[in-house]
Coordinates of C-alpha atoms in Angstrom, one line a residue:
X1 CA 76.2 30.1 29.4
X2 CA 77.5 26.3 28.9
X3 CA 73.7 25.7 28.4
X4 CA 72.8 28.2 25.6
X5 CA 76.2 26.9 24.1
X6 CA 75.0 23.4 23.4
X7 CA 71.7 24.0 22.4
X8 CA 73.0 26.1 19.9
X9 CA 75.1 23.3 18.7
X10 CA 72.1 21.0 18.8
X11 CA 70.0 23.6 16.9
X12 CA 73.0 24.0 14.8
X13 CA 73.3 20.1 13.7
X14 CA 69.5 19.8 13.4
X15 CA 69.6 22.2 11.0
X16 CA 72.2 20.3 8.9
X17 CA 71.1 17.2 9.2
X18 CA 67.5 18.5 8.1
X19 CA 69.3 19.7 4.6
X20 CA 71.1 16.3 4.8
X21 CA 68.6 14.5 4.4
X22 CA 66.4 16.2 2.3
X23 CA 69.5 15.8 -0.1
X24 CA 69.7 12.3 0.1
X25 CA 65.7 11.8 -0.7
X26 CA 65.6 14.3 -3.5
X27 CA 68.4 12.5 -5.2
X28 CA 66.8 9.6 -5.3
X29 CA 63.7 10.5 -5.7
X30 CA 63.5 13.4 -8.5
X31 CA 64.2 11.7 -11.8
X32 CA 62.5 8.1 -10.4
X33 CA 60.3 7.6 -13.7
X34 CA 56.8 6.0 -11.9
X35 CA 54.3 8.2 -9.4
X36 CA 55.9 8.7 -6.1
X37 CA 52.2 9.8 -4.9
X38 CA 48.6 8.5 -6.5
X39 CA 47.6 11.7 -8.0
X40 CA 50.7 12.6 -9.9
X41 CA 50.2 10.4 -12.9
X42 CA 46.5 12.1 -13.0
X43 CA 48.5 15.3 -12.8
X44 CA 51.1 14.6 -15.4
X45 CA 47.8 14.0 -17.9
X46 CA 46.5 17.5 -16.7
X47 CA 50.2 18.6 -18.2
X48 CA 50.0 17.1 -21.4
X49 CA 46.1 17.4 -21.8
X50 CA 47.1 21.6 -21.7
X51 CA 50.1 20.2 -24.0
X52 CA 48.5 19.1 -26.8
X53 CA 45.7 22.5 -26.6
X54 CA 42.8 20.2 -25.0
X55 CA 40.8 22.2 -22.8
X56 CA 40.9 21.3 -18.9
X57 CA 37.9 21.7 -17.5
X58 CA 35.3 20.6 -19.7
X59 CA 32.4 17.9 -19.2
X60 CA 33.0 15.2 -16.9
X61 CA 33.7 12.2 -19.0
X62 CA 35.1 8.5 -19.3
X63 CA 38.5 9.7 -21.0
X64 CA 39.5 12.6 -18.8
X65 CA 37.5 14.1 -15.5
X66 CA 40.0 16.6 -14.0
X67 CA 41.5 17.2 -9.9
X68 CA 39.3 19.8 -8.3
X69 CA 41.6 22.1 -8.1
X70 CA 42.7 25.7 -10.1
X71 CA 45.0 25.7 -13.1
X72 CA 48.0 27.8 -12.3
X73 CA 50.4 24.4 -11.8
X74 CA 49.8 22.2 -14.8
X75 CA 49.5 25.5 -16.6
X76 CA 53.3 26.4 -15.7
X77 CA 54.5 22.8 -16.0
X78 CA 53.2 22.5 -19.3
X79 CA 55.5 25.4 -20.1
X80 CA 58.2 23.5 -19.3
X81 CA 60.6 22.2 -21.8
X82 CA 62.0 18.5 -21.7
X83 CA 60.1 15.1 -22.6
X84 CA 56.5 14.1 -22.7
X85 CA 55.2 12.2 -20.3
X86 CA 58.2 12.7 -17.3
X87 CA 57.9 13.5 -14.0
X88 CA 61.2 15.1 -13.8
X89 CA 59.8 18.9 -14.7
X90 CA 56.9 18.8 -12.8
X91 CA 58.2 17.6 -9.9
X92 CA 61.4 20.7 -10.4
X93 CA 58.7 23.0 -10.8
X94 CA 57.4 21.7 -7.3
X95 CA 60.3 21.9 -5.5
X96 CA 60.5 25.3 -6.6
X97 CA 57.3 26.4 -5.2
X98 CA 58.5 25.0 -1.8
X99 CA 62.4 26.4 -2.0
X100 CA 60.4 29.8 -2.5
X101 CA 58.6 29.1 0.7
X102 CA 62.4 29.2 2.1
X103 CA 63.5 32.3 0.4
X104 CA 60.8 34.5 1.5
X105 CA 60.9 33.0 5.3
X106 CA 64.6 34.1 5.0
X107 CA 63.4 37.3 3.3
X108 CA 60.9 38.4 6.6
X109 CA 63.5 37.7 8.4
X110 CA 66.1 39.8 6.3
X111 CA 63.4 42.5 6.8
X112 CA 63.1 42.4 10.2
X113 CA 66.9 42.8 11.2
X114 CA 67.4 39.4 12.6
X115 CA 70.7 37.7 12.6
X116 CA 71.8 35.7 10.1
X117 CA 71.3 32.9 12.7
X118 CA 67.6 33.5 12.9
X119 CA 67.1 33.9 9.4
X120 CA 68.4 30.4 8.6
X121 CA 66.4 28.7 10.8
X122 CA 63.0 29.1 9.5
X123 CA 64.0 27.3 6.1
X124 CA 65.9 25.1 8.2
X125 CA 62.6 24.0 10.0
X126 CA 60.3 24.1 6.7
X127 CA 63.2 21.5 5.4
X128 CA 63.1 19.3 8.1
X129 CA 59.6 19.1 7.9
X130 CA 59.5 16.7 4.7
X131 CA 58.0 13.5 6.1
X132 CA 55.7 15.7 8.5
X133 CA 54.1 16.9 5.3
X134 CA 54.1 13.8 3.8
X135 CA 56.5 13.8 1.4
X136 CA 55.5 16.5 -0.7
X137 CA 58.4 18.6 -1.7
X138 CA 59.3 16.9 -4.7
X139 CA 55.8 15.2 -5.7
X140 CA 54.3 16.9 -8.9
X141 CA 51.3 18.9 -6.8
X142 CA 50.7 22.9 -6.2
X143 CA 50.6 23.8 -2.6
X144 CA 54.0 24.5 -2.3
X145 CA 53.2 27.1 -4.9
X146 CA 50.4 28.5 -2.9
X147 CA 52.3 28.9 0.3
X148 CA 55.1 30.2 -1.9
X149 CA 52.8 32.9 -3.5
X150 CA 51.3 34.1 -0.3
X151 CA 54.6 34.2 1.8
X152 CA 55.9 36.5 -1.4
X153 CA 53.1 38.6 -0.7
X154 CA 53.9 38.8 3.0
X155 CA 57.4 40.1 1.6
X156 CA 55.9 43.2 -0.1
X157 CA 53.7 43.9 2.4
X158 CA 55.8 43.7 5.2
X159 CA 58.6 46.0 3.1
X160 CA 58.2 50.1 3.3
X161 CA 55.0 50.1 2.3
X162 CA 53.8 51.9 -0.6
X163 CA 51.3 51.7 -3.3
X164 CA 53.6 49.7 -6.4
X165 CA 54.3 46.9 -3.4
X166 CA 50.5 46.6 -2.5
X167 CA 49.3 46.0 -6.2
X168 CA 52.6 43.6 -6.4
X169 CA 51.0 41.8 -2.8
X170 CA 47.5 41.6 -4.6
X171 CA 49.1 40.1 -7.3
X172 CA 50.7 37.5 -5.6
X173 CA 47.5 36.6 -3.6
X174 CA 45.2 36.2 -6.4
X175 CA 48.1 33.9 -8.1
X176 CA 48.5 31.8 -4.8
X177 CA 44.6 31.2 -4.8
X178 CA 45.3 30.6 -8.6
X179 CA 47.5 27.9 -7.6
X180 CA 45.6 26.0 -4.8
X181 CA 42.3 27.2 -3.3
X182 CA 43.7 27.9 0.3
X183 CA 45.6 31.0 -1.2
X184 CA 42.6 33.3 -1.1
X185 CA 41.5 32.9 2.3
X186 CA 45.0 33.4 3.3
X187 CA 45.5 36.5 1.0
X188 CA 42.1 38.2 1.8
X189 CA 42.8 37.6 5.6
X190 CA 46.5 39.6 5.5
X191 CA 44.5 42.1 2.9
X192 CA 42.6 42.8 5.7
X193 CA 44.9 43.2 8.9
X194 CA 46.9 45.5 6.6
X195 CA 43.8 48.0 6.0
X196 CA 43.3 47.4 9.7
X197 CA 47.2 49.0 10.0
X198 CA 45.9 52.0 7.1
X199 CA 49.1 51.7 5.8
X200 CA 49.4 53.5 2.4
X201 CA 48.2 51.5 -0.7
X202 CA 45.2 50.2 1.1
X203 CA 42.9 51.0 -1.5
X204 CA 45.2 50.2 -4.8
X205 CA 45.3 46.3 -2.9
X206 CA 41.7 46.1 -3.1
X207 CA 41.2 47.3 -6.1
X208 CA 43.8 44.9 -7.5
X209 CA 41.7 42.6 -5.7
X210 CA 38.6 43.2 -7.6
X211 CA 40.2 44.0 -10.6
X212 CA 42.5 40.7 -11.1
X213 CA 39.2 38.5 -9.9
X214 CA 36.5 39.7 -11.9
X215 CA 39.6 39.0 -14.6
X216 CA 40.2 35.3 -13.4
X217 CA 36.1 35.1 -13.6
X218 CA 35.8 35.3 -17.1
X219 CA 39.3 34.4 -18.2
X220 CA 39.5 31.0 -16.5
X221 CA 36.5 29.4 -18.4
X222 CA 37.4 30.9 -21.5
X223 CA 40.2 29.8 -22.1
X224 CA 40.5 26.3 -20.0
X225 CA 36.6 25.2 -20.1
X226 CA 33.3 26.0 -18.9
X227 CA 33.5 23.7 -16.5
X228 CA 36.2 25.6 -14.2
X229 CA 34.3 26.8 -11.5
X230 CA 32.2 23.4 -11.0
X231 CA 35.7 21.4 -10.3
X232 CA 37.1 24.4 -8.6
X233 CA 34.6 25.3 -6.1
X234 CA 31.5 23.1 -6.2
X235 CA 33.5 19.6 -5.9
X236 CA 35.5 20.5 -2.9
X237 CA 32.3 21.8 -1.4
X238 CA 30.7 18.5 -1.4
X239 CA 33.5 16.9 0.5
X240 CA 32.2 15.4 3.5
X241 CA 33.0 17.4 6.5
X242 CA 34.6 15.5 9.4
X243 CA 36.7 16.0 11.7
X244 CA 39.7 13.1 12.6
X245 CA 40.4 14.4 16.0
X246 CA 43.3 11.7 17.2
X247 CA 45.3 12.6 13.8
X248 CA 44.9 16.3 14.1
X249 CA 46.0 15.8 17.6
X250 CA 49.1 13.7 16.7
X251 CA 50.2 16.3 14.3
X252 CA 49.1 19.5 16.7
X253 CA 51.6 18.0 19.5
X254 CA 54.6 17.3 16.7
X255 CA 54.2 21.6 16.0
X256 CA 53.2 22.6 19.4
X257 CA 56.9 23.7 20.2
X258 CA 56.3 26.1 17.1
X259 CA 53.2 27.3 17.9
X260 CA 53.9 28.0 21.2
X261 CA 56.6 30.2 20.2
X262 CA 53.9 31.5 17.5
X263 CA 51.3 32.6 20.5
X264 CA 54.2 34.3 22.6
X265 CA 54.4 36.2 19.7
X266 CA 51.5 37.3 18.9
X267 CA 51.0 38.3 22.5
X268 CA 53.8 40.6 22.2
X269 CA 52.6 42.3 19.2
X270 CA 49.2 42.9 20.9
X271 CA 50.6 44.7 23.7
X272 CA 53.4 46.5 22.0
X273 CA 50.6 47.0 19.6
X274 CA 53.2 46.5 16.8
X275 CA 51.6 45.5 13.7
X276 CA 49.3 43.3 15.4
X277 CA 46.8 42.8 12.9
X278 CA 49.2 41.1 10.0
X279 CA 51.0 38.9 13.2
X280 CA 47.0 37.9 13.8
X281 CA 46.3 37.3 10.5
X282 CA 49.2 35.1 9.8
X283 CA 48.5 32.8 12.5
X284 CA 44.9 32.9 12.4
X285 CA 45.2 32.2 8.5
X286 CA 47.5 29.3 8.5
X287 CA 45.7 27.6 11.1
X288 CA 42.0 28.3 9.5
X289 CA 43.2 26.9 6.4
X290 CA 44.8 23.8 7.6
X291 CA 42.0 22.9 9.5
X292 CA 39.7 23.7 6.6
X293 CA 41.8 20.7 4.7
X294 CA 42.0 18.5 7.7
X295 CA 37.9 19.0 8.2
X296 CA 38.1 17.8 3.8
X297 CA 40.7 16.0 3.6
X298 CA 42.3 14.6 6.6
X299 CA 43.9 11.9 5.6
X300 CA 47.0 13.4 3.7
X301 CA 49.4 14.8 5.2
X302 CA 50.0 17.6 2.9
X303 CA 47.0 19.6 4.6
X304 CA 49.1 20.2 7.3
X305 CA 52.0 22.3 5.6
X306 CA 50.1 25.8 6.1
X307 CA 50.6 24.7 9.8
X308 CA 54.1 24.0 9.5
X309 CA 54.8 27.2 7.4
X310 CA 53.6 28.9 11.2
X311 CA 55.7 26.7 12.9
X312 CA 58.7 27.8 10.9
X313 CA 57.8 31.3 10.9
X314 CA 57.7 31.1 14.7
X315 CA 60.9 29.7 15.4
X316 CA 62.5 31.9 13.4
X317 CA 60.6 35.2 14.7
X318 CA 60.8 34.1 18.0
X319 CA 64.8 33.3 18.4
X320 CA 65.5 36.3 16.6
X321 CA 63.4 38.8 18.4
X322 CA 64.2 37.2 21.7
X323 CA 68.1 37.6 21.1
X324 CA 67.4 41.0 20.5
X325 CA 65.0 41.5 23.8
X326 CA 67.3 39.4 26.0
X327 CA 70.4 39.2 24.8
X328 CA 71.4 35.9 23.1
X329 CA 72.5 34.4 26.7
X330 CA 69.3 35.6 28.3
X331 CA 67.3 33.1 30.3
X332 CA 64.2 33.5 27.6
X333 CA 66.5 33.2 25.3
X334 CA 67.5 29.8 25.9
X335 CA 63.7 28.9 26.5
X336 CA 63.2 30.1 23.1
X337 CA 66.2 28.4 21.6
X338 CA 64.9 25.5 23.4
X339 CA 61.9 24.7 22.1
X340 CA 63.2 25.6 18.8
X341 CA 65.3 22.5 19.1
X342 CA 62.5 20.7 20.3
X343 CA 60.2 21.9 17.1
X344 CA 63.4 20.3 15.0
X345 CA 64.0 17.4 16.6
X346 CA 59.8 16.5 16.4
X347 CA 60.7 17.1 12.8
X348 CA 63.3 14.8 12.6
X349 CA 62.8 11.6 10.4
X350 CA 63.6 8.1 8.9
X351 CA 64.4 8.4 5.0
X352 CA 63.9 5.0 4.3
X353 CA 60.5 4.6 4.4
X354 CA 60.5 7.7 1.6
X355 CA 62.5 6.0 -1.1
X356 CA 61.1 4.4 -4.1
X357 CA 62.0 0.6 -3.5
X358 CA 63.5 -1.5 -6.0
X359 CA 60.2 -4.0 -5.9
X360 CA 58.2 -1.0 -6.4
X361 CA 60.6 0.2 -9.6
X362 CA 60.6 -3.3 -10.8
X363 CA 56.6 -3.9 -10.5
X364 CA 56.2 -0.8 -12.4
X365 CA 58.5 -1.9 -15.2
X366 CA 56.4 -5.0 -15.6
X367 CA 52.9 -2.8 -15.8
X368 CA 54.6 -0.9 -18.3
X369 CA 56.3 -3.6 -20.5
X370 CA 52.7 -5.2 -20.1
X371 CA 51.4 -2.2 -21.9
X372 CA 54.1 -1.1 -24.3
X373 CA 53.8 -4.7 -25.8
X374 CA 49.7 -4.4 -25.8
X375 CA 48.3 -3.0 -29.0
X376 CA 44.8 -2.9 -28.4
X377 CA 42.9 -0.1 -26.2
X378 CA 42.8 -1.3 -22.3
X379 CA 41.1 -0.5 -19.3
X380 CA 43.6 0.5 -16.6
X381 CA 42.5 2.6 -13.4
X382 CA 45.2 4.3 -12.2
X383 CA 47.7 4.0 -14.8
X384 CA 45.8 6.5 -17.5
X385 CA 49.8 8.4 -17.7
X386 CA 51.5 4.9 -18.4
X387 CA 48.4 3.9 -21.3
X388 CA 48.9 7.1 -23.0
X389 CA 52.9 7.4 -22.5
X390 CA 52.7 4.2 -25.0
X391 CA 50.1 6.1 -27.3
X392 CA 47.1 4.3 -26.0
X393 CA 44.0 5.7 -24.8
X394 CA 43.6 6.8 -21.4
X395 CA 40.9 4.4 -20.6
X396 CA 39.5 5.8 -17.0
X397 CA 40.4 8.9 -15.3
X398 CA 39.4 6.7 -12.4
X399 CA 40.8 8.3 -9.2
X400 CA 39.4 11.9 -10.2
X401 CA 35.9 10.5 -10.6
X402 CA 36.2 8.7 -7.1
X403 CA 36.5 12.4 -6.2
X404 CA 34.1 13.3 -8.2
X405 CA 31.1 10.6 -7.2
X406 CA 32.4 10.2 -3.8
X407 CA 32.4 13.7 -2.4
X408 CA 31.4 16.0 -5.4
X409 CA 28.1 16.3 -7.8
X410 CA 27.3 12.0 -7.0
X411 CA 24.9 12.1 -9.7
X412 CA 27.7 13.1 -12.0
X413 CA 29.6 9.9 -11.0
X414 CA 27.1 7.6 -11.0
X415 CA 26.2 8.8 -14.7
X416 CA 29.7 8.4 -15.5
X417 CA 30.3 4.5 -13.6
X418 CA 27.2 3.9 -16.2
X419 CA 28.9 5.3 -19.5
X420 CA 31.8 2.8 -18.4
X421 CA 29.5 0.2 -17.7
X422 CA 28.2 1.0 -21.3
X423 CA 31.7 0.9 -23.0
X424 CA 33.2 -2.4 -21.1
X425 CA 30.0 -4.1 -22.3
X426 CA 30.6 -3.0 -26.1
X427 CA 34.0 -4.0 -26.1
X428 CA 35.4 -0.9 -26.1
X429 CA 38.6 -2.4 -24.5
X430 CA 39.6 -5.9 -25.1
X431 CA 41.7 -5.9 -22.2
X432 CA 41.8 -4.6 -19.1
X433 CA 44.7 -4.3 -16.6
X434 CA 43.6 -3.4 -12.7
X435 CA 45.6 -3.7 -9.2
X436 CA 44.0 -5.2 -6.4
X437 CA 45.1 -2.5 -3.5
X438 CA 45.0 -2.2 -0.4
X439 CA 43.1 1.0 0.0
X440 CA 39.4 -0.6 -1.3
X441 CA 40.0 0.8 -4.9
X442 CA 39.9 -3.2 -5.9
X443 CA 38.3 -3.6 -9.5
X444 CA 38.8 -6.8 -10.3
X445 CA 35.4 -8.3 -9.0
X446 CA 33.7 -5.2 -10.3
X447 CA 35.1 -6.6 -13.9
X448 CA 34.6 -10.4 -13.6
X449 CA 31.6 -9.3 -15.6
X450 CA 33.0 -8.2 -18.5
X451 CA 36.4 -10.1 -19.1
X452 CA 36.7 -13.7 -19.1
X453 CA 39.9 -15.8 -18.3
X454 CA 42.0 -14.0 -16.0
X455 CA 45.7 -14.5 -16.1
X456 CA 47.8 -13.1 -13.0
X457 CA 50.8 -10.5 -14.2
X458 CA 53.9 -12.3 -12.8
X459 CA 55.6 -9.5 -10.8
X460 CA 58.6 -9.5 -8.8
X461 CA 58.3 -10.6 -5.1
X462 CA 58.9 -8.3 -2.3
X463 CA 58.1 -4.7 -1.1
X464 CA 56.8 -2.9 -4.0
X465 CA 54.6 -0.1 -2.7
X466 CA 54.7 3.5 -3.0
X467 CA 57.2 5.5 -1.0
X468 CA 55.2 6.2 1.7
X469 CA 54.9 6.8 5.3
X470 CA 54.9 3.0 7.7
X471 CA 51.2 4.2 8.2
X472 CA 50.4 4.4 4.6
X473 CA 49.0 1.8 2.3
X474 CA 51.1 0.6 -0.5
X475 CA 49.5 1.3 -3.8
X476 CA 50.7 -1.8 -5.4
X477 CA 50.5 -4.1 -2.3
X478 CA 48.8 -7.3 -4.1
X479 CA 49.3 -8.3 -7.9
X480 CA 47.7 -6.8 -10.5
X481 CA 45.1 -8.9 -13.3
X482 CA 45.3 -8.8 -17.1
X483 CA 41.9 -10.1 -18.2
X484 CA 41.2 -10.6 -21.8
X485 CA 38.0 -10.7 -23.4
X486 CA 36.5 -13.7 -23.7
X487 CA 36.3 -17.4 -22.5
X488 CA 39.6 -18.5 -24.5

């Protein structure tokens, strides 16, 4: 008894001290006025681009190539109200998509009849799971929209059933997949295990299915650019396929409490044979789709939040269920309430390292002063949001065609490294402003051809990266070059 008492304490200040923190690093993160990540600036460009009526997904270019991915995020950012060129809405509109990842785990659990307790718990693990996902709750991206969209979808079609709540679930799913790619296989997978359970509304699903994609088909292009379909689905395609077993590994073991808990349960369901198919399906999906990212794209951390999303679930399925089964001082019980508060204490996490420096704050005001006071087009990779926050052109879309050459169409890249070429040698931009990083994205040899005297940006000393994990490469680890034209 003294036992199940004071792991329910633990489990109890784990769980506060998971929403305690995440406090502290939204606070200081949300409103910070520079990328906290390397694609949001690209992203924040995406949100004006659909701003200003430019079409998104048109010919790859010098000015603008976009993300491969859909368009349902920038589209809803660029809804927002508030400034131009500020982070602050997207990265709301983010934190949105992953609060509604909390609601709905609270709202299976609602469904199911667990205690209050139980349904607590899984938000409380998706919270305390900020630096395993690499700091993504607040950074201007759509996954947590994805998860958000399919979980919803869980909602309806875990509810009473019925034909209004099965279009509602189709809905959802084509929306998630709308939002980030892994929200079709996820969708299609659940659409599945529930014709498997021939509950009603079976058939209106699919045809909602059909229906809302032969929409989205024609729709998309239309009204965003021919192009859609190419960024969406051919560029991820020709990502290199390769699997970084010690990482996977390192993350698997930091979840393995929760997915322990998630196999226990889906061996009950089999034998009770109590809707076995959707338990199935979720697991199965979450874990297909994170390792289809990790297989992509296994370097960042965010491909790993389907996984934690199971983890969560688990924990919160598998206390609630086994206080009902055992009794809340059973012997399973406490194993169950124990490796929940080992699943929350692999969670737990240094907030330092996840706070925007002041070196990195005050480098970034210098780039920026740099090009508020220039008044001539420049060439600046990887600060395309900061060029045209000041009204200047966007240069080089440079990070998206890195995607684009490296992993995509590479004929397409190397055609569009040649139209650069073209420009720098015409003197289309007097003046070029590049950072020599640490992640081999240096330019500055690559431009010693075009620019003549080079003249070193004086920028404060000390830490001045991005907020990122110890592992992580600062963006802005080395100084950054002006280089005008010219000998003089």
């Amino acid at each position: 008894m003294w036992s199940g008492l004071m792991l329910r304490v633990l489990c109890a200040i784990l769980m506060f001290g998971a929403w305690f923190n995440l406090g502290l690093v939204l606070a200081r993160r949300l409103a910070f006025p520079y990328a906290l990540e390397w694609m949001e600036g690209g992203m924040l460009q995406h949100v004006e681009r659909l701003r200003q009526g430019l079409e998104l997904y048109g010919a790859p270019n010098p000015d603008f190539t976009p993300f491969p991915y859909p368009p349902l995020f920038p589209l809803m950012a660029s809804w927002l109200p508030g400034e131009s060129w500020s982070f602050l809405g997207p990265r709301l509109l983010a934190l949105v998509g992953h609060a509604g990842v909390c609601v709905c785990l609270w709202a299976i659990a609602r469904q199911r009849g667990l205690a209050s307790n139980a349904r607590a718990l899984g938000a409380s693990v998706y919270a305390a799971g900020y630096a395993f996902s690499g700091g993504w709750y607040d950074v201007a991206r759509a996954d947590g929209w994805a998860l958000f969209l399919s979980l919803a979808g869980v909602v309806f079609l875990w509810g009473k059933g019925g034909r209004g709540r099965a279009v509602a679930a189709g809905v959802l799913f084509l929306l998630a997949g709308l939002a980030k790619q892994i929200g079709w296989p996820l969708g299609i997978l659940l659409s599945v295990a529930y014709s498997v359970e021939r509950k009603p509304g079976a058939r209106e699903l699919w045809a909602t299915w059909f229906v809302g994609a032969v929409g989205l088909y024609f729709w998309v292009p239309a009204v965003l650019g021919e192009r859609a379909y190419f960024y969406i689905f051919e560029v991820l395609s020709g990502h290199e396929v390769a699997l970084d077993g010690p990482a996977l590994g390192a993350k698997f073991v930091v979840l393995l409490p929760g997915w322990l808990l998630g196999l226990w349960l889906v061996v009950r369901a089999c034998k009770a044979r109590e809707s076995a198919p959707m338990w199935v399906a979720l697991f199965v999906g979450w874990g297909l789709v994170t390792l289809m990212g990790v297989v992509h794209l296994g370097a960042y951390d965010n491909v790993y939040l389907p996984a934690l999303v199971a983890a969560a679930f688990a924990a919160m399925m598998g206390l609630g269920l086994a206080e009902r089964w055992y009794g809340r001082n059973g012997v399973a019980t406490r194993v169950v309430l124990g490796l929940v508060v080992m699943q929350l204490a692999a969670l737990t996490y240094d907030r330092r390292p996840w706070i925007p420096t002041d070196g990195y704050r005050a480098r970034m005001e210098c780039v920026e002063e740099e090009i508020a006071a220039s008044s001539e087009p420049m060439f600046a990779p990887g600060h395309g949001y900061l060029l045209e926050r000041h009204g200047l052109a966007s240069g080089f879309h440079w990070m998206a065609l890195f995607d684009l050459s490296a992993t995509g169409d590479g004929q397409v890249g190397v055609q569009l490294v040649e139209r650069v070429r073209d420009r720098l040698e015409a003197g289309d931009y007097p003046r070029a402003l590049c950072d020599r990083s640490a992640d081999g994205l240096d330019l500055s040899g690559w431009l010693e051809g075009f620019y003549g005297k080079r003249r070193v940006l004086e920028l404060p000393e000390g830490e001045g990266g991005m907020p990122l994990p110890p592992s992580g490469a600062p963006w802005f680890a080395s100084e950054i070059l002006t280089e005008p034209v010219g000998g003089g």
